[in-house]
PDB file of C-alpha atoms in Angstrom:
ATOM      1  CA  MET A   1      -0.108  -0.018  -0.533  1.00 50.00           C
ATOM      2  CA  LEU A   2       0.776   3.309  -0.560  1.00 64.00           C
ATOM      3  CA  ASN A   3       1.746   5.671   2.246  1.00 82.00           C
ATOM      4  CA  GLN A   4      -0.357   9.313   2.463  1.00 87.00           C
ATOM      5  CA  SER A   5       1.388  11.743   1.022  1.00 89.00           C
ATOM      6  CA  ALA A   6       2.216   8.730  -2.296  1.00 90.00           C
ATOM      7  CA  SER A   7      -1.288   8.336  -2.589  1.00 95.00           C
ATOM      8  CA  LEU A   8      -1.726  12.713  -2.467  1.00 97.00           C
ATOM      9  CA  ASP A   9       0.576  12.276  -5.331  1.00 97.00           C
ATOM     10  CA  LEU A  10      -1.563  10.324  -7.821  1.00 98.00           C
ATOM     11  CA  LEU A  11      -4.825  11.609  -6.597  1.00 98.00           C
ATOM     12  CA  PHE A  12      -3.811  15.312  -7.426  1.00 98.00           C
ATOM     13  CA  GLN A  13      -2.106  14.543 -10.310  1.00 98.00           C
ATOM     14  CA  ALA A  14      -5.069  12.591 -11.439  1.00 98.00           C
ATOM     15  CA  LEU A  15      -7.304  15.448 -11.186  1.00 98.00           C
ATOM     16  CA  ALA A  16      -4.611  17.463 -12.330  1.00 98.00           C
ATOM     17  CA  ASP A  17      -5.750  16.815 -16.512  1.00 97.00           C
ATOM     18  CA  PRO A  18      -9.306  18.430 -17.865  1.00 96.00           C
ATOM     19  CA  SER A  19      -9.427  14.922 -20.444  1.00 96.00           C
ATOM     20  CA  ARG A  20      -9.486  13.262 -16.023  1.00 98.00           C
ATOM     21  CA  ARG A  21     -11.731  15.291 -15.102  1.00 97.00           C
ATOM     22  CA  ALA A  22     -14.105  14.899 -17.443  1.00 97.00           C
ATOM     23  CA  MET A  23     -14.189  10.843 -17.106  1.00 97.00           C
ATOM     24  CA  VAL A  24     -14.621  10.617 -13.153  1.00 97.00           C
ATOM     25  CA  GLY A  25     -17.796  13.639 -14.131  1.00 97.00           C
ATOM     26  CA  ARG A  26     -19.454  10.941 -15.689  1.00 96.00           C
ATOM     27  CA  LEU A  27     -18.409   8.533 -14.434  1.00 97.00           C
ATOM     28  CA  SER A  28     -19.758  10.156 -10.274  1.00 96.00           C
ATOM     29  CA  ARG A  29     -23.272  10.026 -12.866  1.00 94.00           C
ATOM     30  CA  GLY A  30     -23.030   6.372 -12.516  1.00 94.00           C
ATOM     31  CA  PRO A  31     -21.063   3.179 -14.247  1.00 95.00           C
ATOM     32  CA  ALA A  32     -19.897   2.898 -17.883  1.00 96.00           C
ATOM     33  CA  SER A  33     -17.896   0.817 -20.448  1.00 96.00           C
ATOM     34  CA  VAL A  34     -14.591   2.578 -21.151  1.00 95.00           C
ATOM     35  CA  SER A  35     -16.264   3.607 -24.827  1.00 93.00           C
ATOM     36  CA  GLU A  36     -19.116   5.311 -23.744  1.00 94.00           C
ATOM     37  CA  LEU A  37     -16.494   7.126 -21.405  1.00 95.00           C
ATOM     38  CA  ALA A  38     -15.049   7.457 -24.674  1.00 95.00           C
ATOM     39  CA  LYS A  39     -16.997   9.139 -26.732  1.00 94.00           C
ATOM     40  CA  PRO A  40     -17.983  12.206 -24.717  1.00 94.00           C
ATOM     41  CA  LEU A  41     -13.701  12.986 -25.357  1.00 94.00           C
ATOM     42  CA  SER A  42     -12.295  14.042 -28.905  1.00 89.00           C
ATOM     43  CA  MET A  43      -8.802  11.377 -28.729  1.00 92.00           C
ATOM     44  CA  SER A  44      -8.251   7.570 -29.937  1.00 92.00           C
ATOM     45  CA  LEU A  45      -9.705   4.880 -26.730  1.00 92.00           C
ATOM     46  CA  PRO A  46      -6.020   3.948 -27.191  1.00 94.00           C
ATOM     47  CA  ALA A  47      -5.846   7.877 -25.204  1.00 95.00           C
ATOM     48  CA  VAL A  48      -8.188   7.254 -23.258  1.00 96.00           C
ATOM     49  CA  VAL A  49      -7.273   3.606 -22.227  1.00 96.00           C
ATOM     50  CA  GLN A  50      -3.542   5.250 -20.915  1.00 97.00           C
ATOM     51  CA  HIS A  51      -5.813   8.334 -18.680  1.00 98.00           C
ATOM     52  CA  LEU A  52      -8.124   5.246 -16.858  1.00 97.00           C
ATOM     53  CA  GLN A  53      -4.851   3.663 -16.619  1.00 97.00           C
ATOM     54  CA  VAL A  54      -3.722   7.028 -14.099  1.00 98.00           C
ATOM     55  CA  LEU A  55      -6.495   7.376 -13.060  1.00 98.00           C
ATOM     56  CA  GLU A  56      -7.184   3.601 -11.777  1.00 98.00           C
ATOM     57  CA  ALA A  57      -3.138   4.057 -10.435  1.00 97.00           C
ATOM     58  CA  SER A  58      -4.521   6.763  -8.120  1.00 97.00           C
ATOM     59  CA  GLY A  59      -7.587   4.528  -6.519  1.00 97.00           C
ATOM     60  CA  LEU A  60      -9.813   7.522  -8.136  1.00 97.00           C
ATOM     61  CA  VAL A  61     -11.678   4.360 -10.617  1.00 98.00           C
ATOM     62  CA  ARG A  62     -11.566   0.565 -10.601  1.00 97.00           C
ATOM     63  CA  SER A  63     -13.334  -1.010 -13.361  1.00 96.00           C
ATOM     64  CA  ALA A  64     -14.075  -4.656 -13.423  1.00 96.00           C
ATOM     65  CA  LYS A  65     -14.228  -6.643 -17.650  1.00 94.00           C
ATOM     66  CA  VAL A  66     -16.782  -8.992 -17.900  1.00 90.00           C
ATOM     67  CA  GLY A  67     -16.978 -10.375 -21.335  1.00 93.00           C
ATOM     68  CA  ARG A  68     -15.720  -8.621 -23.305  1.00 92.00           C
ATOM     69  CA  VAL A  69     -16.056  -5.360 -21.688  1.00 93.00           C
ATOM     70  CA  ARG A  70     -14.681  -3.190 -19.348  1.00 94.00           C
ATOM     71  CA  THR A  71     -17.038  -1.766 -16.779  1.00 96.00           C
ATOM     72  CA  CYS A  72     -15.535   2.004 -14.900  1.00 97.00           C
ATOM     73  CA  ARG A  73     -17.116   3.139 -11.909  1.00 96.00           C
ATOM     74  CA  ILE A  74     -15.590   5.658  -9.330  1.00 96.00           C
ATOM     75  CA  GLU A  75     -14.393   4.826  -5.876  1.00 95.00           C
ATOM     76  CA  PRO A  76     -16.144   7.787  -3.759  1.00 94.00           C
ATOM     77  CA  LYS A  77     -13.482   6.687  -1.066  1.00 94.00           C
ATOM     78  CA  ALA A  78     -10.421   8.600  -3.134  1.00 96.00           C
ATOM     79  CA  LEU A  79     -12.640  11.460  -3.433  1.00 96.00           C
ATOM     80  CA  ARG A  80     -12.959  11.626  -0.150  1.00 96.00           C
ATOM     81  CA  THR A  81      -9.759  11.823   0.455  1.00 96.00           C
ATOM     82  CA  ALA A  82      -8.246  14.685  -1.644  1.00 97.00           C
ATOM     83  CA  GLU A  83     -11.364  16.379  -0.810  1.00 97.00           C
ATOM     84  CA  ASP A  84     -10.573  16.178   3.393  1.00 96.00           C
ATOM     85  CA  TRP A  85      -6.392  16.861   2.582  1.00 97.00           C
ATOM     86  CA  ILE A  86      -7.631  20.155   1.138  1.00 97.00           C
ATOM     87  CA  ALA A  87     -11.465  20.747   3.603  1.00 97.00           C
ATOM     88  CA  GLU A  88      -8.816  20.649   6.739  1.00 96.00           C
ATOM     89  CA  ARG A  89      -6.075  23.060   5.588  1.00 96.00           C
ATOM     90  CA  ARG A  90      -9.564  25.174   4.390  1.00 95.00           C
ATOM     91  CA  THR A  91     -10.795  25.172   8.254  1.00 94.00           C
ATOM     92  CA  SER A  92      -7.725  25.750  10.028  1.00 93.00           C
ATOM     93  CA  TRP A  93      -6.820  29.225   7.401  1.00 91.00           C
ATOM     94  CA  GLU A  94     -10.852  29.835   8.511  1.00 89.00           C
ATOM     95  CA  ARG A  95     -10.922  28.906  12.450  1.00 89.00           C
ATOM     96  CA  ARG A  96      -7.191  30.982  12.260  1.00 87.00           C
ATOM     97  CA  LEU A  97      -9.096  34.191  11.966  1.00 82.00           C
ATOM     98  CA  ASP A  98     -11.505  32.782  14.114  1.00 83.00           C
ATOM     99  CA  ARG A  99      -9.423  33.208  16.938  1.00 85.00           C
ATOM    100  CA  LEU A 100      -7.742  36.928  15.389  1.00 83.00           C
ATOM    101  CA  GLY A 101     -11.225  38.503  15.189  1.00 84.00           C
ATOM    102  CA  GLU A 102     -12.359  37.408  18.217  1.00 86.00           C
ATOM    103  CA  TYR A 103      -8.906  38.453  20.292  1.00 83.00           C
ATOM    104  CA  LEU A 104      -9.897  41.631  18.114  1.00 86.00           C
ATOM    105  CA  ALA A 105     -12.743  42.076  19.851  1.00 86.00           C
ATOM    106  CA  GLU A 106     -11.678  41.531  23.170  1.00 88.00           C
ATOM    107  CA  HIS A 107      -8.980  43.698  22.596  1.00 86.00           C
ATOM    108  CA  PRO A 108      -9.544  47.043  20.669  1.00 82.00           C
ATOM    109  CA  ASP A 109      -6.917  49.156  21.855  1.00 78.00           C
ATOM    110  CA  GLU A 110      -4.401  46.399  20.967  1.00 69.00           C
ATOM    111  CA  PRO A 111      -1.245  46.076  18.774  1.00 64.00           C
ATOM    112  CA  ASN A 112      -2.794  42.805  16.027  1.00 59.00           C
ATOM    113  CA  PRO A 113      -1.052  39.555  17.553  1.00 58.00           C
ATOM    114  CA  ALA A 114      -1.110  38.809  14.010  1.00 56.00           C
ATOM    115  CA  SER A 115       1.788  41.516  13.216  1.00 54.00           C
ATOM    116  CA  LYS A 116       4.093  39.697  15.456  1.00 50.00           C
ATOM    117  CA  PRO A 117       6.701  37.701  14.629  1.00 49.00           C
TER     118      PRO A 117
ATOM    119  CA  MET B   1      -8.484  34.942 -16.719  1.00 50.00           C
ATOM    120  CA  LEU B   2      -8.026  31.822 -16.841  1.00 64.00           C
ATOM    121  CA  ASN B   3     -11.291  29.305 -17.698  1.00 82.00           C
ATOM    122  CA  GLN B   4     -12.228  27.669 -14.699  1.00 87.00           C
ATOM    123  CA  SER B   5     -10.517  23.813 -16.253  1.00 89.00           C
ATOM    124  CA  ALA B   6      -7.231  25.390 -16.651  1.00 91.00           C
ATOM    125  CA  SER B   7      -7.742  26.780 -13.272  1.00 95.00           C
ATOM    126  CA  LEU B   8      -8.256  23.047 -12.133  1.00 97.00           C
ATOM    127  CA  ASP B   9      -6.171  22.404 -13.782  1.00 97.00           C
ATOM    128  CA  LEU B  10      -2.935  24.443 -12.039  1.00 98.00           C
ATOM    129  CA  LEU B  11      -4.798  24.014  -9.027  1.00 98.00           C
ATOM    130  CA  PHE B  12      -4.434  20.468  -8.831  1.00 98.00           C
ATOM    131  CA  GLN B  13      -0.963  20.131  -9.383  1.00 98.00           C
ATOM    132  CA  ALA B  14       0.185  22.552  -7.136  1.00 98.00           C
ATOM    133  CA  LEU B  15      -0.870  20.092  -4.700  1.00 98.00           C
ATOM    134  CA  ALA B  16       0.086  17.270  -6.609  1.00 98.00           C
ATOM    135  CA  ASP B  17       3.770  17.215  -5.074  1.00 97.00           C
ATOM    136  CA  PRO B  18       4.475  16.765  -1.388  1.00 96.00           C
ATOM    137  CA  SER B  19       7.108  19.712  -0.491  1.00 96.00           C
ATOM    138  CA  ARG B  20       3.977  21.932  -1.697  1.00 98.00           C
ATOM    139  CA  ARG B  21       1.378  20.322  -0.216  1.00 97.00           C
ATOM    140  CA  ALA B  22       3.862  21.047   2.978  1.00 97.00           C
ATOM    141  CA  MET B  23       4.111  24.893   2.543  1.00 97.00           C
ATOM    142  CA  VAL B  24       0.223  24.960   1.609  1.00 97.00           C
ATOM    143  CA  GLY B  25      -0.144  22.985   5.459  1.00 97.00           C
ATOM    144  CA  ARG B  26       2.172  25.359   6.928  1.00 96.00           C
ATOM    145  CA  LEU B  27       0.110  28.516   5.283  1.00 97.00           C
ATOM    146  CA  SER B  28      -2.973  27.366   6.962  1.00 96.00           C
ATOM    147  CA  ARG B  29      -2.009  27.717  10.122  1.00 94.00           C
ATOM    148  CA  GLY B  30      -1.146  31.574   8.959  1.00 94.00           C
ATOM    149  CA  PRO B  31       1.576  33.671   7.155  1.00 95.00           C
ATOM    150  CA  ALA B  32       5.026  32.826   6.523  1.00 96.00           C
ATOM    151  CA  SER B  33       8.298  34.606   4.710  1.00 96.00           C
ATOM    152  CA  VAL B  34       9.660  32.211   2.145  1.00 95.00           C
ATOM    153  CA  SER B  35      12.632  30.949   4.394  1.00 93.00           C
ATOM    154  CA  GLU B  36      10.322  30.179   7.779  1.00 94.00           C
ATOM    155  CA  LEU B  37       8.560  27.334   4.955  1.00 95.00           C
ATOM    156  CA  ALA B  38      12.094  26.682   3.105  1.00 95.00           C
ATOM    157  CA  LYS B  39      13.260  25.692   7.837  1.00 94.00           C
ATOM    158  CA  PRO B  40      11.041  22.024   8.257  1.00 94.00           C
ATOM    159  CA  LEU B  41      12.056  21.402   3.995  1.00 94.00           C
ATOM    160  CA  SER B  42      15.146  19.922   2.848  1.00 89.00           C
ATOM    161  CA  MET B  43      16.062  21.863   0.138  1.00 92.00           C
ATOM    162  CA  SER B  44      18.074  24.908  -1.069  1.00 92.00           C
ATOM    163  CA  LEU B  45      16.209  28.043  -1.419  1.00 92.00           C
ATOM    164  CA  PRO B  46      15.865  28.059  -5.002  1.00 94.00           C
ATOM    165  CA  ALA B  47      13.900  25.384  -4.971  1.00 95.00           C
ATOM    166  CA  VAL B  48      11.583  26.791  -2.279  1.00 96.00           C
ATOM    167  CA  VAL B  49      10.779  29.218  -4.176  1.00 96.00           C
ATOM    168  CA  GLN B  50      10.154  27.212  -7.896  1.00 97.00           C
ATOM    169  CA  HIS B  51       7.203  25.501  -5.834  1.00 98.00           C
ATOM    170  CA  LEU B  52       6.265  28.963  -4.085  1.00 97.00           C
ATOM    171  CA  GLN B  53       6.345  30.450  -7.780  1.00 97.00           C
ATOM    172  CA  VAL B  54       3.837  26.995  -8.753  1.00 98.00           C
ATOM    173  CA  LEU B  55       1.835  28.012  -5.366  1.00 98.00           C
ATOM    174  CA  GLU B  56       1.033  30.930  -6.983  1.00 98.00           C
ATOM    175  CA  ALA B  57       0.445  30.896  -9.644  1.00 97.00           C
ATOM    176  CA  SER B  58      -2.489  28.242  -9.564  1.00 97.00           C
ATOM    177  CA  GLY B  59      -3.606  30.875  -7.027  1.00 97.00           C
ATOM    178  CA  LEU B  60      -3.190  28.962  -3.813  1.00 97.00           C
ATOM    179  CA  VAL B  61      -0.764  31.412  -1.988  1.00 98.00           C
ATOM    180  CA  ARG B  62       0.147  34.892  -2.334  1.00 97.00           C
ATOM    181  CA  SER B  63       3.107  36.259  -1.498  1.00 96.00           C
ATOM    182  CA  ALA B  64       3.673  40.345  -0.998  1.00 96.00           C
ATOM    183  CA  LYS B  65       7.035  42.090  -0.707  1.00 94.00           C
ATOM    184  CA  VAL B  66       8.445  44.155   2.438  1.00 90.00           C
ATOM    185  CA  GLY B  67      11.208  45.293   2.826  1.00 93.00           C
ATOM    186  CA  ARG B  68      13.552  42.671   2.905  1.00 92.00           C
ATOM    187  CA  VAL B  69      10.916  39.841   3.847  1.00 93.00           C
ATOM    188  CA  ARG B  70       8.752  37.873   1.295  1.00 94.00           C
ATOM    189  CA  THR B  71       5.442  36.967   2.975  1.00 96.00           C
ATOM    190  CA  CYS B  72       3.387  34.453   1.704  1.00 97.00           C
ATOM    191  CA  ARG B  73      -0.543  33.762   2.590  1.00 96.00           C
ATOM    192  CA  ILE B  74      -2.883  31.121   1.266  1.00 96.00           C
ATOM    193  CA  GLU B  75      -5.774  31.817  -0.954  1.00 95.00           C
ATOM    194  CA  PRO B  76      -8.883  29.645   1.256  1.00 94.00           C
ATOM    195  CA  LYS B  77     -11.047  30.984  -2.262  1.00 94.00           C
ATOM    196  CA  ALA B  78      -8.367  28.777  -3.983  1.00 96.00           C
ATOM    197  CA  LEU B  79      -8.718  26.169  -2.096  1.00 96.00           C
ATOM    198  CA  ARG B  80     -12.809  25.946  -2.445  1.00 96.00           C
ATOM    199  CA  THR B  81     -12.619  26.018  -5.579  1.00 96.00           C
ATOM    200  CA  ALA B  82     -10.260  22.544  -5.501  1.00 97.00           C
ATOM    201  CA  GLU B  83     -12.461  21.293  -2.861  1.00 97.00           C
ATOM    202  CA  ASP B  84     -15.790  22.142  -4.591  1.00 96.00           C
ATOM    203  CA  TRP B  85     -15.074  20.377  -7.752  1.00 97.00           C
ATOM    204  CA  ILE B  86     -14.208  17.189  -6.175  1.00 97.00           C
ATOM    205  CA  ALA B  87     -17.268  17.868  -3.708  1.00 97.00           C
ATOM    206  CA  GLU B  88     -20.575  17.742  -5.948  1.00 96.00           C
ATOM    207  CA  ARG B  89     -18.385  14.831  -7.994  1.00 96.00           C
ATOM    208  CA  ARG B  90     -18.674  12.592  -4.825  1.00 95.00           C
ATOM    209  CA  THR B  91     -22.402  13.838  -3.633  1.00 94.00           C
ATOM    210  CA  SER B  92     -22.729  13.260  -7.256  1.00 93.00           C
ATOM    211  CA  TRP B  93     -22.405   9.717  -6.419  1.00 92.00           C
ATOM    212  CA  GLU B  94     -23.177   9.163  -3.315  1.00 90.00           C
ATOM    213  CA  ARG B  95     -26.661  10.448  -4.051  1.00 89.00           C
ATOM    214  CA  ARG B  96     -27.319   8.562  -7.357  1.00 87.00           C
ATOM    215  CA  LEU B  97     -26.777   5.164  -4.449  1.00 82.00           C
ATOM    216  CA  ASP B  98     -29.319   6.506  -2.845  1.00 83.00           C
ATOM    217  CA  ARG B  99     -32.495   6.937  -5.510  1.00 85.00           C
ATOM    218  CA  LEU B 100     -30.766   3.083  -6.343  1.00 83.00           C
ATOM    219  CA  GLY B 101     -31.447   2.057  -2.906  1.00 84.00           C
ATOM    220  CA  GLU B 102     -35.008   3.700  -2.969  1.00 86.00           C
ATOM    221  CA  TYR B 103     -35.604   1.982  -5.730  1.00 83.00           C
ATOM    222  CA  LEU B 104     -34.546  -1.264  -5.230  1.00 86.00           C
ATOM    223  CA  ALA B 105     -36.896  -0.297  -1.878  1.00 86.00           C
ATOM    224  CA  GLU B 106     -39.880  -0.193  -3.156  1.00 88.00           C
ATOM    225  CA  HIS B 107     -39.250  -2.251  -5.642  1.00 86.00           C
ATOM    226  CA  PRO B 108     -37.900  -5.653  -4.434  1.00 82.00           C
ATOM    227  CA  ASP B 109     -39.143  -8.000  -6.635  1.00 78.00           C
ATOM    228  CA  GLU B 110     -38.290  -5.614 -10.485  1.00 68.00           C
ATOM    229  CA  PRO B 111     -34.296  -6.288 -11.359  1.00 64.00           C
ATOM    230  CA  ASN B 112     -31.405  -3.763 -10.387  1.00 59.00           C
ATOM    231  CA  PRO B 113     -32.136  -0.962 -13.397  1.00 58.00           C
ATOM    232  CA  ALA B 114     -28.611   0.216 -12.875  1.00 56.00           C
ATOM    233  CA  SER B 115     -27.918  -3.643 -14.838  1.00 53.00           C
ATOM    234  CA  LYS B 116     -29.643  -1.435 -18.049  1.00 50.00           C
ATOM    235  CA  PRO B 117     -27.356  -0.543 -20.100  1.00 49.00           C
TER     236      PRO B 117
END
């Protein structure tokens, strides 16, 4: 298993491409075959398969072949991992702002603590 | 101004590196100078500046120079943009699962609609 940091590298890398985001967007509405994924994208099937491999390596998508059709599904846990990483940093910043606002409300005449080193 | 898709490319690309995520993590706890950002990272100052440029180009970080010190701050709106994109796909998938669950509860004897093409 990959460590947390390497997983996040692959997750964000996978999401950094518009075609792969389009594939994730399509799969968020339900499972799809590789050719269904390829249909709205103006690229060759091998190019789509390559993007799919990046998505699978990141854990965002899983696929299984039944007969001649490979069906792809989204892996919501992986989306959640990336989302949570961002949300934790954003809320950490917002809590800091809240504390600063409270401090300033309670100490209107003192210098701003944020300006100290 | 970059279009939405190009912005997301830069945002997720910026987050796909462990050193840049460490810098975002540090800045989520408050503004910092470039040398403060560099301290916990085992890399040269020029390398840190290069990562900082990627973060600034993505909109995740802003910096301003006062005297000889460049102070960096996080841009929570950019974090939110990336977070929202992921959250929308995840909730789209979860709503679909909920609808499927309701359908199956109401139609226990009918075939699974998800198995139809």
